[in-house]
Amino acid sequence: MKFLFTKIRTYSKLGFVNLLRVFLYKLSRSVGIGSGRKTVNLSIGSFFCTKDFVRMPKTEVSKEWTDKGRWFSFHEFGFDGIPDWHGNPFQKGVRANDDLPWYKISDFSDDLGDIKTVWEASRFDWVLRMAQRVAAGDENELSKLNEWLRDWIERNPPYLGVNWKCGQEAGIRVMHLAMATLVLDQSEAPTENLQKLISIHLQRINSTTSYAIAQCNNHSITEAAALLVGGSMLNCNTGEAWSKRGRRLIESQVAKLVSEDGSFSQYSLNYHRLMLDTLCMVEVWRRKKAEPKFSEMFYQRAQSASMWLFNMINLANGHGPNVGANDGARLLPLTNTLYRDYRPTLQLSYALFYDQQAIQESGHWDDVLKLLEVKSGRNAAVRNDCFVADRGGFAVFRKGKAMAMVRYPRFRFRPSHADALHLDLWLGDRNILRDGGTYSYNAEPKWLNYFSGTQSHNTIQFDGLDQMPRLGRFLFGDWLKTSSLEDPRQEGETTNFRVGYACRRGISHYRKLSLASSSLKVVDEVKGFKKKAELRWRLAPGDWDLVEEGSSVKTRSQDFPGFVLSISSSEPYVRCLLKEGWESQHYLEKTPLTVLEFETAVSCKLTTEIRWEN
């Protein structure tokens, strides 16, 4: 009965209209009605044409998707000629069904494994990579680009097979095709075959946008962008109608899902990039087509979202906290930068929405501006040492070479991780205290629960349970609420911040941070639990030693000279040890790291003091 009431409370937060949209989607899918379902014929020819003049921007050309591809921007797999569009390269010999209508295919299959392993090659990242090589003067790449597109449509006839299952996946293909026309200077007069290819994708997207809206995430924004951009490429009234619908939809979804302070509904660094890349792409397209500007609200939210990213990442290497769900998505792969380098998106968004340079030094992050013919910002952006995005529950503080990021519960939308009061600590470009990441959406329960659960975050777990009860693969119940929040205040050279929550189980956790240029003090007040409270600090990979000194413990590593972390308790503690944990920096990749666990059995104050060399 308790579980039932939890579900009712949680579903009420999801919203009746959204639940109705999902119900109608599943109903229509079960009976096979709706548009974007019948198979259609597509003549086979060239999708991109040969031009006498091709722009040759001065950028470093990638060799990706020549004889091997990179799944989730990390895992490399070779292929003979053309990729297997239905194969799971992580499980040799495993292939998806390619002749069932998309609506008869399950989201999760033990036989196939993670469906995203099949979708990845059909996101058309290679279209952009090949377009770059064509623009750099490699004429053979144009033939290869057309050949791969012909092969893809032959082996993925509309609307059969797993690659037609998701409207967002279709939308990503549309956006990549559209950006390729910009790189190849063919956006003004796309070929008839390309228009047909775009059209069948938009039919698929248009049939399930209501379901996408119900998700309150990137799906609706991506699909709206595809309708807007793709529709404008078509020489027909239907295309114009789709484009207008896409414009209305992206305006409404940005206003709904992006907060005034820039926080995004998915509470995730990588999904934030996906959203922001999408906004950049539609703005680039709008300018290219000389279409009317979006609303003032759109640009305000785009600016705030850019500022959120600016404050979250390390400018030295472009990395940021591995916070929230991370499925390996990278929507605009036009630079030779690593997956975890967010600077290309940051530089593009600041140029478009602020007319500023987020990064003043030249680098690969500028290549996307050159390829899409976006002028660099005129002025240098300035970042403050303190940034609080309260609508999303993020606080970032900087002192000297240190950055501390705190995650606290402000759940207007469904949380994907039980990470309340998680703390990330960076020293320079090194992430010392870190988030566990995501790993996979279709992993064994052991790993699914671990990575999205409380134990893979730098916070406190009570009685061996997650901070919120898990109701499904992507859903937690009884969303936490912040019960106490004090504004950041400066006392001498130290910045102080305090925040806490109390949950339905009667448990409360309050965390205070005091950050200085060479130290961080964290005081955790915990009470209301039954058996135990476990404080975890997930340490950067290295050889760590643990020393117990009376009522406190210390850990240090030769890999991080001068860094010392000590924990003490106001009451006797039960145990403290270093143990093996796991992190996932890239989708479907997990690597070991060391976790410091400190356990107490009674209400108390736990004090963590961290020092490092300036």
Coordinates of C-alpha atoms in Angstrom, one line a residue:
M1 CA 0.0 0.0 0.0
K2 CA 2.9 2.4 0.8
F3 CA 4.4 1.7 -2.5
L4 CA 1.1 2.4 -4.3
F5 CA 0.8 5.8 -2.6
T6 CA 4.3 6.6 -3.6
K7 CA 3.5 5.9 -7.2
I8 CA 0.3 8.0 -7.0
R9 CA 2.2 10.9 -5.6
T10 CA 5.0 10.6 -8.1
Y11 CA 2.7 10.2 -11.1
S12 CA 0.7 13.3 -10.0
K13 CA 4.0 15.3 -10.3
L14 CA 4.5 14.0 -13.8
G15 CA 1.2 15.7 -14.8
F16 CA -2.1 14.4 -15.9
V17 CA -1.8 15.7 -19.5
N18 CA 1.7 14.1 -19.9
L19 CA 0.4 10.8 -18.6
L20 CA -2.5 11.0 -21.0
R21 CA -0.1 11.7 -23.9
V22 CA 1.9 8.6 -23.0
F23 CA -1.3 6.4 -22.6
L24 CA -2.6 7.5 -26.1
Y25 CA 0.8 6.9 -27.6
K26 CA 1.0 3.4 -26.2
L27 CA -2.6 2.7 -27.3
S28 CA -2.0 3.9 -30.9
R29 CA 1.2 1.9 -31.0
S30 CA -0.5 -1.3 -29.9
V31 CA -3.2 -1.1 -32.6
G32 CA -0.9 0.3 -35.3
I33 CA -2.7 3.5 -36.2
G34 CA -1.4 6.9 -37.0
S35 CA 0.8 8.5 -39.7
G36 CA 4.4 7.7 -40.2
R37 CA 3.8 4.0 -40.1
K38 CA 3.1 2.8 -43.6
T39 CA 6.1 1.9 -45.8
V40 CA 6.9 4.2 -48.7
N41 CA 9.2 4.0 -51.7
L42 CA 12.2 6.2 -52.1
S43 CA 14.1 6.4 -55.4
I44 CA 17.8 5.8 -55.1
G45 CA 20.1 8.5 -56.4
S46 CA 22.5 11.2 -55.1
F47 CA 21.6 13.1 -52.0
F48 CA 24.4 15.6 -52.2
C49 CA 25.5 17.0 -55.6
T50 CA 28.9 17.9 -57.1
K51 CA 29.6 21.6 -57.1
D52 CA 32.2 23.5 -59.0
F53 CA 33.1 25.4 -55.9
V54 CA 33.3 24.0 -52.4
R55 CA 34.2 26.1 -49.4
M56 CA 37.5 25.0 -47.7
P57 CA 37.5 26.3 -44.2
K58 CA 40.8 26.1 -42.4
T59 CA 40.0 23.3 -39.9
E60 CA 41.7 20.1 -39.0
V61 CA 39.9 17.3 -40.9
S62 CA 38.9 14.2 -38.9
K63 CA 39.5 10.7 -40.1
E64 CA 36.6 9.3 -38.2
W65 CA 34.2 7.0 -40.1
T66 CA 36.8 6.0 -42.7
D67 CA 37.5 2.3 -42.0
K68 CA 36.2 2.5 -38.4
G69 CA 33.7 4.4 -36.4
R70 CA 33.5 5.6 -32.9
W71 CA 30.4 4.6 -30.9
F72 CA 29.4 7.1 -28.2
S73 CA 32.5 9.1 -29.2
F74 CA 34.7 6.6 -27.5
H75 CA 34.5 2.9 -28.5
E76 CA 36.1 2.3 -31.9
F77 CA 34.9 -0.5 -34.2
G78 CA 36.1 -1.4 -37.6
F79 CA 33.9 -2.3 -40.5
D80 CA 34.3 -3.7 -44.0
G81 CA 33.1 -1.1 -46.5
I82 CA 29.9 0.1 -44.8
P83 CA 28.7 -0.4 -41.2
D84 CA 26.1 -3.0 -40.3
W85 CA 23.1 -0.7 -39.6
H86 CA 21.4 -3.3 -37.5
G87 CA 24.3 -4.9 -35.7
N88 CA 25.4 -4.5 -32.0
P89 CA 29.2 -4.2 -32.3
F90 CA 29.5 -4.7 -28.6
Q91 CA 28.1 -8.2 -29.0
K92 CA 29.4 -9.9 -32.1
G93 CA 26.8 -11.6 -34.2
V94 CA 23.9 -9.9 -32.4
R95 CA 21.6 -8.0 -34.8
A96 CA 18.3 -6.1 -34.4
N97 CA 15.2 -7.1 -36.3
D98 CA 15.1 -5.1 -39.6
D99 CA 11.6 -6.0 -41.0
L100 CA 9.2 -5.3 -38.2
P101 CA 7.2 -2.0 -38.2
W102 CA 8.9 0.3 -35.7
Y103 CA 5.9 0.4 -33.3
K104 CA 6.1 -3.4 -32.8
I105 CA 9.7 -3.3 -31.6
S106 CA 10.4 -3.4 -27.8
D107 CA 12.4 -0.6 -26.2
F108 CA 14.4 -3.1 -24.2
S109 CA 15.5 -6.6 -25.3
D110 CA 17.8 -9.1 -23.6
D111 CA 18.6 -10.6 -26.9
L112 CA 19.7 -7.4 -28.6
G113 CA 21.2 -5.7 -25.5
D114 CA 21.3 -1.9 -25.4
I115 CA 19.3 -0.6 -28.3
K116 CA 21.5 2.5 -28.4
T117 CA 24.4 0.4 -29.7
V118 CA 22.4 -0.1 -32.9
W119 CA 21.1 3.4 -33.1
E120 CA 24.5 5.0 -32.8
A121 CA 25.7 4.4 -36.4
S122 CA 22.4 5.6 -37.7
R123 CA 22.6 9.0 -36.0
F124 CA 24.6 10.1 -39.1
D125 CA 27.6 11.5 -37.3
W126 CA 29.5 10.2 -40.3
V127 CA 27.5 12.5 -42.6
L128 CA 29.1 15.5 -40.9
R129 CA 32.6 14.0 -40.9
M130 CA 32.3 13.1 -44.6
A131 CA 31.0 16.6 -45.5
Q132 CA 34.0 18.1 -43.7
R133 CA 36.3 16.0 -45.8
V134 CA 34.5 17.0 -49.0
A135 CA 34.7 20.6 -48.0
A136 CA 38.4 20.2 -47.6
G137 CA 38.8 19.0 -51.2
D138 CA 38.4 15.2 -51.0
E139 CA 36.1 14.5 -53.9
N140 CA 36.0 10.7 -53.2
E141 CA 34.2 11.4 -50.0
L142 CA 31.2 12.8 -51.8
S143 CA 30.7 9.5 -53.6
K144 CA 31.2 7.7 -50.4
L145 CA 28.7 9.9 -48.6
N146 CA 26.0 9.2 -51.2
E147 CA 26.8 5.5 -51.3
W148 CA 26.4 5.2 -47.5
L149 CA 23.1 7.1 -47.6
R150 CA 21.8 4.9 -50.4
D151 CA 22.8 1.8 -48.5
W152 CA 21.2 3.1 -45.3
I153 CA 17.8 3.7 -46.9
E154 CA 17.9 0.4 -48.7
R155 CA 18.5 -1.4 -45.5
N156 CA 16.2 0.8 -43.4
P157 CA 13.0 1.1 -45.5
P158 CA 10.5 3.5 -44.0
Y159 CA 9.2 2.7 -41.4
L160 CA 10.6 -0.8 -40.7
G161 CA 13.3 -1.8 -38.2
V162 CA 14.8 -0.5 -35.0
N163 CA 16.3 2.6 -36.5
W164 CA 12.8 4.1 -37.1
K165 CA 11.6 3.4 -33.6
C166 CA 12.5 6.7 -31.9
G167 CA 11.4 10.1 -33.2
Q168 CA 14.4 11.8 -31.6
E169 CA 16.8 9.5 -33.5
A170 CA 15.0 10.5 -36.7
G171 CA 15.3 14.1 -35.6
I172 CA 19.1 13.8 -35.0
R173 CA 19.5 12.4 -38.6
V174 CA 17.6 15.3 -40.0
M175 CA 19.7 17.9 -38.1
H176 CA 22.9 16.2 -39.2
L177 CA 21.8 16.2 -42.9
A178 CA 20.8 19.9 -42.6
M179 CA 24.1 20.9 -41.1
A180 CA 25.9 19.0 -43.8
T181 CA 24.2 21.1 -46.5
L182 CA 25.6 24.2 -44.7
V183 CA 29.1 22.7 -44.7
L184 CA 28.8 21.8 -48.4
D185 CA 27.0 25.1 -49.3
Q186 CA 23.9 23.2 -50.6
S187 CA 21.2 24.4 -48.2
E188 CA 19.6 26.8 -50.7
A189 CA 18.9 24.1 -53.3
P190 CA 18.9 20.6 -51.7
T191 CA 18.6 17.7 -54.1
E192 CA 15.2 16.1 -54.7
N193 CA 16.4 12.9 -53.1
L194 CA 17.6 14.6 -50.0
Q195 CA 14.2 16.4 -49.8
K196 CA 12.5 13.0 -50.0
L197 CA 14.7 11.5 -47.4
I198 CA 14.0 14.5 -45.1
S199 CA 10.3 14.2 -45.8
I200 CA 9.9 10.6 -44.7
H201 CA 11.8 11.4 -41.5
L202 CA 9.5 14.3 -40.7
Q203 CA 6.5 12.1 -41.3
R204 CA 7.8 9.7 -38.7
I205 CA 8.6 12.6 -36.2
N206 CA 5.3 14.3 -36.7
S207 CA 3.4 11.2 -35.8
T208 CA 4.6 11.0 -32.2
T209 CA 5.5 14.6 -31.1
S210 CA 2.8 14.4 -28.5
Y211 CA 4.7 11.5 -26.8
A212 CA 7.9 13.5 -27.1
I213 CA 6.3 16.5 -25.3
A214 CA 5.2 14.2 -22.5
Q215 CA 8.8 13.2 -21.8
C216 CA 9.7 16.8 -20.7
N217 CA 13.3 16.3 -22.0
N218 CA 15.5 16.6 -25.1
H219 CA 13.1 14.5 -27.2
S220 CA 10.6 17.3 -27.8
I221 CA 13.3 20.0 -28.5
T222 CA 15.2 17.8 -31.0
E223 CA 12.1 16.8 -32.8
A224 CA 10.8 20.3 -32.9
A225 CA 14.2 21.5 -34.3
A226 CA 14.0 18.8 -37.0
L227 CA 10.5 19.8 -38.0
L228 CA 11.5 23.5 -38.2
V229 CA 14.8 23.0 -40.1
G230 CA 13.8 20.0 -42.2
G231 CA 10.4 21.4 -43.1
S232 CA 12.1 24.6 -44.5
M233 CA 14.2 22.4 -46.8
L234 CA 11.1 21.0 -48.6
N235 CA 9.6 22.7 -51.7
C236 CA 6.0 21.9 -50.7
N237 CA 3.2 23.2 -48.5
T238 CA 3.5 20.3 -46.1
G239 CA 7.1 21.3 -45.5
E240 CA 6.1 24.8 -44.7
A241 CA 3.4 23.5 -42.3
W242 CA 5.9 21.3 -40.6
S243 CA 8.4 24.1 -40.2
K244 CA 5.9 26.4 -38.7
R245 CA 4.8 23.7 -36.2
G246 CA 8.4 23.0 -35.3
R247 CA 9.0 26.7 -34.6
R248 CA 6.0 26.9 -32.3
L249 CA 7.0 23.7 -30.6
I250 CA 10.6 24.7 -29.9
E251 CA 9.5 28.0 -28.6
S252 CA 7.1 26.4 -26.1
Q253 CA 9.4 23.6 -25.1
V254 CA 12.4 25.9 -24.5
A255 CA 10.2 28.2 -22.3
K256 CA 9.0 25.1 -20.4
L257 CA 12.1 23.1 -20.0
V258 CA 14.9 25.7 -19.7
S259 CA 14.6 27.8 -16.5
E260 CA 15.4 31.5 -16.1
D261 CA 18.8 30.6 -14.6
G262 CA 19.7 28.2 -17.5
S263 CA 18.9 24.9 -15.7
F264 CA 17.6 22.3 -18.0
S265 CA 14.8 19.7 -17.1
Q266 CA 17.2 16.7 -17.3
Y267 CA 19.6 18.0 -14.6
S268 CA 22.5 16.6 -16.7
L269 CA 25.7 18.2 -18.1
N270 CA 25.7 16.2 -21.2
Y271 CA 22.0 16.5 -22.0
H272 CA 22.4 20.2 -21.4
R273 CA 25.0 20.2 -24.2
L274 CA 22.6 18.3 -26.4
M275 CA 19.9 20.8 -25.8
L276 CA 22.2 23.8 -26.3
D277 CA 23.7 22.4 -29.5
T278 CA 20.1 22.0 -30.8
L279 CA 19.3 25.7 -30.0
C280 CA 22.6 26.7 -31.7
M281 CA 21.8 24.7 -34.8
V282 CA 18.3 26.2 -35.3
E283 CA 19.7 29.7 -34.8
V284 CA 22.4 29.1 -37.3
W285 CA 19.8 27.8 -39.8
R286 CA 17.5 30.8 -39.1
R287 CA 20.3 33.2 -39.9
K288 CA 21.3 31.3 -43.0
K289 CA 17.7 31.4 -44.2
A290 CA 17.2 35.1 -43.1
E291 CA 14.0 34.1 -41.3
P292 CA 12.4 36.1 -38.5
K293 CA 14.1 36.0 -35.1
F294 CA 12.7 33.8 -32.4
S295 CA 11.0 35.3 -29.4
E296 CA 12.7 37.3 -26.7
M297 CA 12.0 34.4 -24.3
F298 CA 13.9 32.0 -26.6
Y299 CA 17.0 34.1 -26.6
Q300 CA 16.9 34.8 -22.9
R301 CA 16.7 31.1 -22.1
A302 CA 19.4 30.3 -24.7
Q303 CA 21.7 32.9 -23.1
S304 CA 21.0 31.5 -19.6
A305 CA 21.6 28.0 -20.8
S306 CA 25.0 29.1 -22.2
M307 CA 25.9 30.8 -19.0
W308 CA 25.0 27.7 -17.0
L309 CA 27.5 25.7 -19.2
F310 CA 30.1 28.4 -18.9
N311 CA 30.0 28.2 -15.1
M312 CA 30.0 24.4 -15.0
I313 CA 33.1 23.4 -17.1
N314 CA 36.8 23.8 -16.7
L315 CA 38.2 26.0 -19.5
A316 CA 41.6 24.4 -19.4
N317 CA 40.4 21.1 -20.8
G318 CA 36.7 21.6 -21.4
H319 CA 35.6 18.9 -18.9
G320 CA 32.9 19.3 -16.3
P321 CA 31.2 17.3 -13.5
N322 CA 29.8 14.0 -14.8
V323 CA 26.5 14.9 -13.3
G324 CA 23.1 13.5 -14.3
A325 CA 22.3 11.0 -17.0
N326 CA 24.9 10.7 -19.8
D327 CA 24.0 8.5 -22.8
G328 CA 27.1 9.4 -24.9
A329 CA 25.2 11.9 -27.1
R330 CA 27.2 14.5 -29.0
L331 CA 25.0 16.3 -31.5
L332 CA 27.4 18.5 -33.4
P333 CA 30.7 16.5 -33.9
L334 CA 32.5 19.1 -36.1
T335 CA 35.7 19.4 -34.1
N336 CA 38.6 17.2 -33.3
T337 CA 38.0 17.4 -29.6
L338 CA 37.4 14.7 -27.0
Y339 CA 33.8 13.8 -26.1
R340 CA 34.1 15.3 -22.6
D341 CA 35.4 18.6 -24.0
Y342 CA 32.4 21.0 -23.9
R343 CA 34.3 24.0 -25.3
P344 CA 33.0 23.8 -28.9
T345 CA 29.4 24.1 -27.7
L346 CA 30.3 26.8 -25.3
Q347 CA 32.2 28.9 -27.9
L348 CA 29.4 28.5 -30.5
S349 CA 26.6 29.4 -28.1
Y350 CA 28.4 32.5 -26.7
A351 CA 29.1 33.7 -30.2
L352 CA 25.5 33.2 -31.3
F353 CA 23.6 34.4 -28.2
Y354 CA 26.0 36.8 -26.5
D355 CA 28.3 37.9 -29.3
Q356 CA 31.1 37.1 -26.9
Q357 CA 34.1 34.8 -26.8
A358 CA 33.8 32.3 -23.9
I359 CA 37.3 31.2 -24.6
Q360 CA 39.7 33.8 -25.9
E361 CA 42.5 31.5 -26.9
S362 CA 42.2 30.0 -30.4
G363 CA 41.8 26.2 -30.6
H364 CA 39.8 23.3 -32.1
W365 CA 36.7 24.7 -30.4
D366 CA 36.7 27.5 -33.0
D367 CA 36.4 25.0 -35.9
V368 CA 32.6 24.7 -35.6
L369 CA 32.3 28.5 -36.0
K370 CA 34.3 28.4 -39.2
L371 CA 32.5 25.4 -40.7
L372 CA 29.0 26.9 -40.0
E373 CA 30.2 30.5 -40.9
V374 CA 29.4 32.0 -37.6
K375 CA 31.4 35.1 -36.6
S376 CA 33.4 34.9 -33.5
G377 CA 32.2 37.0 -30.5
R378 CA 33.5 40.5 -30.3
N379 CA 34.0 40.7 -26.5
A380 CA 35.4 38.4 -23.9
A381 CA 33.0 36.7 -21.6
V382 CA 33.5 37.1 -17.8
R383 CA 32.8 34.4 -15.3
N384 CA 32.0 35.0 -11.6
D385 CA 33.5 32.9 -8.8
C386 CA 30.0 32.1 -7.4
F387 CA 27.1 30.8 -9.5
V388 CA 23.9 29.4 -8.1
A389 CA 21.2 28.0 -10.5
D390 CA 18.5 27.5 -7.8
R391 CA 15.8 26.5 -10.3
G392 CA 17.8 23.4 -11.1
G393 CA 19.6 22.9 -7.8
F394 CA 23.2 23.7 -8.8
A395 CA 25.8 25.8 -7.0
V396 CA 29.3 26.3 -8.2
F397 CA 32.1 28.0 -6.3
R398 CA 35.7 28.9 -7.4
K399 CA 38.7 29.9 -5.3
G400 CA 42.2 29.9 -6.9
K401 CA 42.6 26.6 -8.8
A402 CA 39.7 25.0 -6.9
M403 CA 36.1 24.5 -8.1
A404 CA 33.4 22.9 -6.0
M405 CA 30.0 22.0 -7.4
V406 CA 27.0 21.1 -5.2
R407 CA 23.9 19.3 -6.4
Y408 CA 20.8 19.9 -4.3
P409 CA 17.1 18.8 -4.9
R410 CA 15.0 21.2 -6.9
F411 CA 12.9 18.7 -8.9
R412 CA 10.3 20.3 -11.1
F413 CA 10.9 17.5 -13.5
R414 CA 11.7 13.8 -12.8
P415 CA 15.2 13.2 -11.5
S416 CA 17.3 10.5 -13.1
H417 CA 19.9 10.1 -10.4
A418 CA 19.5 9.9 -6.6
D419 CA 22.3 12.5 -6.1
A420 CA 21.1 15.0 -3.5
L421 CA 23.9 17.0 -2.0
H422 CA 26.5 15.4 -4.2
L423 CA 29.8 17.4 -4.2
D424 CA 32.3 17.6 -7.1
L425 CA 35.8 19.0 -6.4
W426 CA 38.2 20.1 -9.1
L427 CA 41.8 21.3 -8.7
G428 CA 42.9 22.9 -11.9
D429 CA 41.8 20.5 -14.6
R430 CA 41.8 17.4 -12.3
N431 CA 38.5 16.1 -11.0
I432 CA 39.5 14.9 -7.5
L433 CA 36.1 14.1 -6.0
R434 CA 33.8 12.8 -8.8
D435 CA 30.4 11.6 -9.9
G436 CA 30.0 8.0 -11.0
G437 CA 28.3 8.7 -14.3
T438 CA 25.6 6.5 -16.0
Y439 CA 27.2 3.5 -17.8
S440 CA 24.1 2.1 -19.6
Y441 CA 20.3 2.5 -19.7
N442 CA 19.9 -1.3 -20.3
A443 CA 22.5 -2.8 -17.9
E444 CA 22.0 -5.5 -15.4
P445 CA 20.0 -4.3 -12.4
K446 CA 23.2 -4.3 -10.3
W447 CA 24.8 -1.7 -12.5
L448 CA 21.6 0.2 -13.3
N449 CA 21.0 0.7 -9.6
Y450 CA 24.6 1.4 -8.8
F451 CA 25.3 4.2 -11.3
S452 CA 22.1 6.1 -10.9
G453 CA 21.8 5.4 -7.2
T454 CA 23.1 7.2 -4.2
Q455 CA 26.1 5.0 -3.7
S456 CA 27.8 6.4 -6.9
H457 CA 27.8 10.0 -5.6
N458 CA 29.7 12.0 -3.1
T459 CA 27.0 12.3 -0.5
I460 CA 25.5 10.2 2.3
Q461 CA 23.4 7.1 2.0
F462 CA 21.1 6.1 4.8
D463 CA 20.2 2.6 5.8
G464 CA 21.6 1.1 2.6
L465 CA 18.8 2.7 0.5
D466 CA 18.7 5.2 -2.2
Q467 CA 17.6 8.7 -1.2
M468 CA 14.4 8.2 -3.2
P469 CA 12.6 4.8 -3.9
R470 CA 13.1 3.5 -7.4
L471 CA 9.8 3.0 -9.3
G472 CA 11.2 2.1 -12.7
R473 CA 14.2 2.1 -14.9
F474 CA 14.0 5.9 -15.3
L475 CA 11.8 6.9 -12.4
F476 CA 12.4 7.6 -8.7
G477 CA 9.5 8.3 -6.4
D478 CA 8.9 10.8 -3.5
W479 CA 11.1 13.4 -5.0
L480 CA 13.2 15.2 -2.4
K481 CA 12.8 18.8 -1.6
T482 CA 15.3 21.3 -0.3
S483 CA 14.2 22.2 3.3
S484 CA 17.0 24.7 4.1
L485 CA 19.1 26.9 1.9
E486 CA 21.4 29.7 2.8
D487 CA 22.7 32.2 0.3
P488 CA 26.5 32.0 -0.3
R489 CA 28.3 34.4 1.8
Q490 CA 31.9 35.6 1.9
E491 CA 33.8 35.6 5.2
G492 CA 37.3 36.8 4.7
E493 CA 38.9 34.6 2.1
T494 CA 36.3 31.8 2.5
T495 CA 33.1 31.2 0.7
N496 CA 30.4 29.5 2.8
F497 CA 27.3 27.7 1.6
R498 CA 24.7 25.6 3.4
V499 CA 21.9 23.5 2.1
G500 CA 19.9 20.5 3.3
Y501 CA 16.8 18.3 2.8
A502 CA 14.4 16.2 4.9
C503 CA 12.6 13.2 3.4
R504 CA 9.5 11.2 4.1
R505 CA 11.4 8.6 6.1
G506 CA 12.1 11.2 8.7
I507 CA 15.8 11.5 7.7
S508 CA 17.5 14.9 7.3
H509 CA 20.8 15.8 5.9
Y510 CA 22.3 19.3 6.0
R511 CA 25.7 20.0 4.3
K512 CA 27.8 23.1 4.8
L513 CA 30.7 24.0 2.6
S514 CA 33.6 26.4 3.4
L515 CA 35.9 26.9 0.4
A516 CA 39.2 28.7 0.5
S517 CA 42.0 28.9 -2.0
S518 CA 43.9 25.9 -0.5
S519 CA 41.2 24.1 1.6
L520 CA 37.6 22.9 1.6
K521 CA 35.7 22.0 4.8
V522 CA 32.4 20.1 4.6
V523 CA 30.2 19.6 7.6
D524 CA 27.4 17.1 7.3
E525 CA 24.6 17.0 9.9
V526 CA 22.6 13.7 9.8
K527 CA 19.8 12.4 11.8
G528 CA 16.6 10.3 11.7
F529 CA 18.0 7.1 10.1
K530 CA 17.5 3.7 11.7
K531 CA 20.7 1.8 11.3
K532 CA 23.5 3.5 9.5
A533 CA 24.7 6.6 7.5
E534 CA 27.5 6.1 5.0
L535 CA 29.5 9.1 3.8
R536 CA 31.3 8.4 0.6
W537 CA 34.1 10.3 -1.2
R538 CA 34.8 9.0 -4.6
L539 CA 38.4 9.7 -5.3
A540 CA 40.2 10.2 -8.6
P541 CA 42.0 7.1 -9.8
G542 CA 45.3 6.6 -8.0
D543 CA 47.1 4.8 -5.1
W544 CA 45.4 6.0 -1.9
D545 CA 46.5 5.3 1.6
L546 CA 44.3 5.4 4.7
V547 CA 45.5 6.3 8.2
E548 CA 43.4 6.2 11.4
E549 CA 44.3 8.8 14.0
G550 CA 42.2 8.5 17.1
S551 CA 38.7 9.8 16.3
S552 CA 39.6 10.8 12.7
V553 CA 40.9 9.2 9.5
K554 CA 43.1 10.6 6.7
T555 CA 43.7 9.6 3.2
R556 CA 46.3 10.8 0.7
S557 CA 48.0 9.7 -2.5
Q558 CA 51.4 10.2 -4.1
D559 CA 49.6 10.8 -7.3
F560 CA 48.2 14.1 -5.8
P561 CA 51.1 15.6 -3.9
G562 CA 50.0 17.9 -1.1
F563 CA 46.4 16.7 -1.1
V564 CA 45.0 15.4 2.2
L565 CA 41.4 14.5 3.1
S566 CA 40.5 13.8 6.7
I567 CA 37.2 12.9 8.3
S568 CA 36.1 13.2 11.9
S569 CA 32.8 12.6 13.7
S570 CA 31.2 14.2 16.7
E571 CA 30.2 10.6 17.8
P572 CA 32.2 7.3 17.6
Y573 CA 32.1 5.9 14.1
V574 CA 31.5 2.3 13.1
R575 CA 34.1 1.9 10.3
C576 CA 36.1 3.6 7.7
L577 CA 37.8 2.0 4.8
L578 CA 39.0 2.4 1.2
K579 CA 37.2 0.1 -1.3
E580 CA 36.8 -0.4 -5.0
G581 CA 34.1 1.6 -6.8
W582 CA 33.3 2.3 -10.4
E583 CA 32.8 5.3 -12.7
S584 CA 31.6 5.7 -16.2
Q585 CA 33.2 8.6 -18.1
H586 CA 31.7 7.4 -21.4
Y587 CA 28.6 5.4 -22.2
L588 CA 29.1 1.6 -21.9
E589 CA 32.5 2.2 -20.3
K590 CA 33.2 1.5 -16.7
T591 CA 36.5 1.8 -14.9
P592 CA 37.5 1.2 -11.2
L593 CA 38.3 4.0 -8.7
T594 CA 38.8 4.2 -5.0
V595 CA 36.0 5.1 -2.7
L596 CA 36.4 6.2 0.9
E597 CA 33.5 5.1 3.0
F598 CA 32.9 6.4 6.5
E599 CA 30.0 4.8 8.5
T600 CA 28.2 6.0 11.6
A601 CA 25.3 4.5 13.5
V602 CA 23.9 7.5 15.3
S603 CA 22.9 11.1 14.6
C604 CA 26.0 13.3 14.5
K605 CA 28.1 15.8 12.7
L606 CA 30.7 14.5 10.2
T607 CA 33.5 16.9 9.3
T608 CA 35.6 16.5 6.2
E609 CA 38.6 18.7 5.8
I610 CA 40.5 18.8 2.6
R611 CA 43.8 20.6 2.0
W612 CA 46.0 21.0 -1.1
E613 CA 48.9 23.0 -2.3
N614 CA 48.2 26.2 -4.1

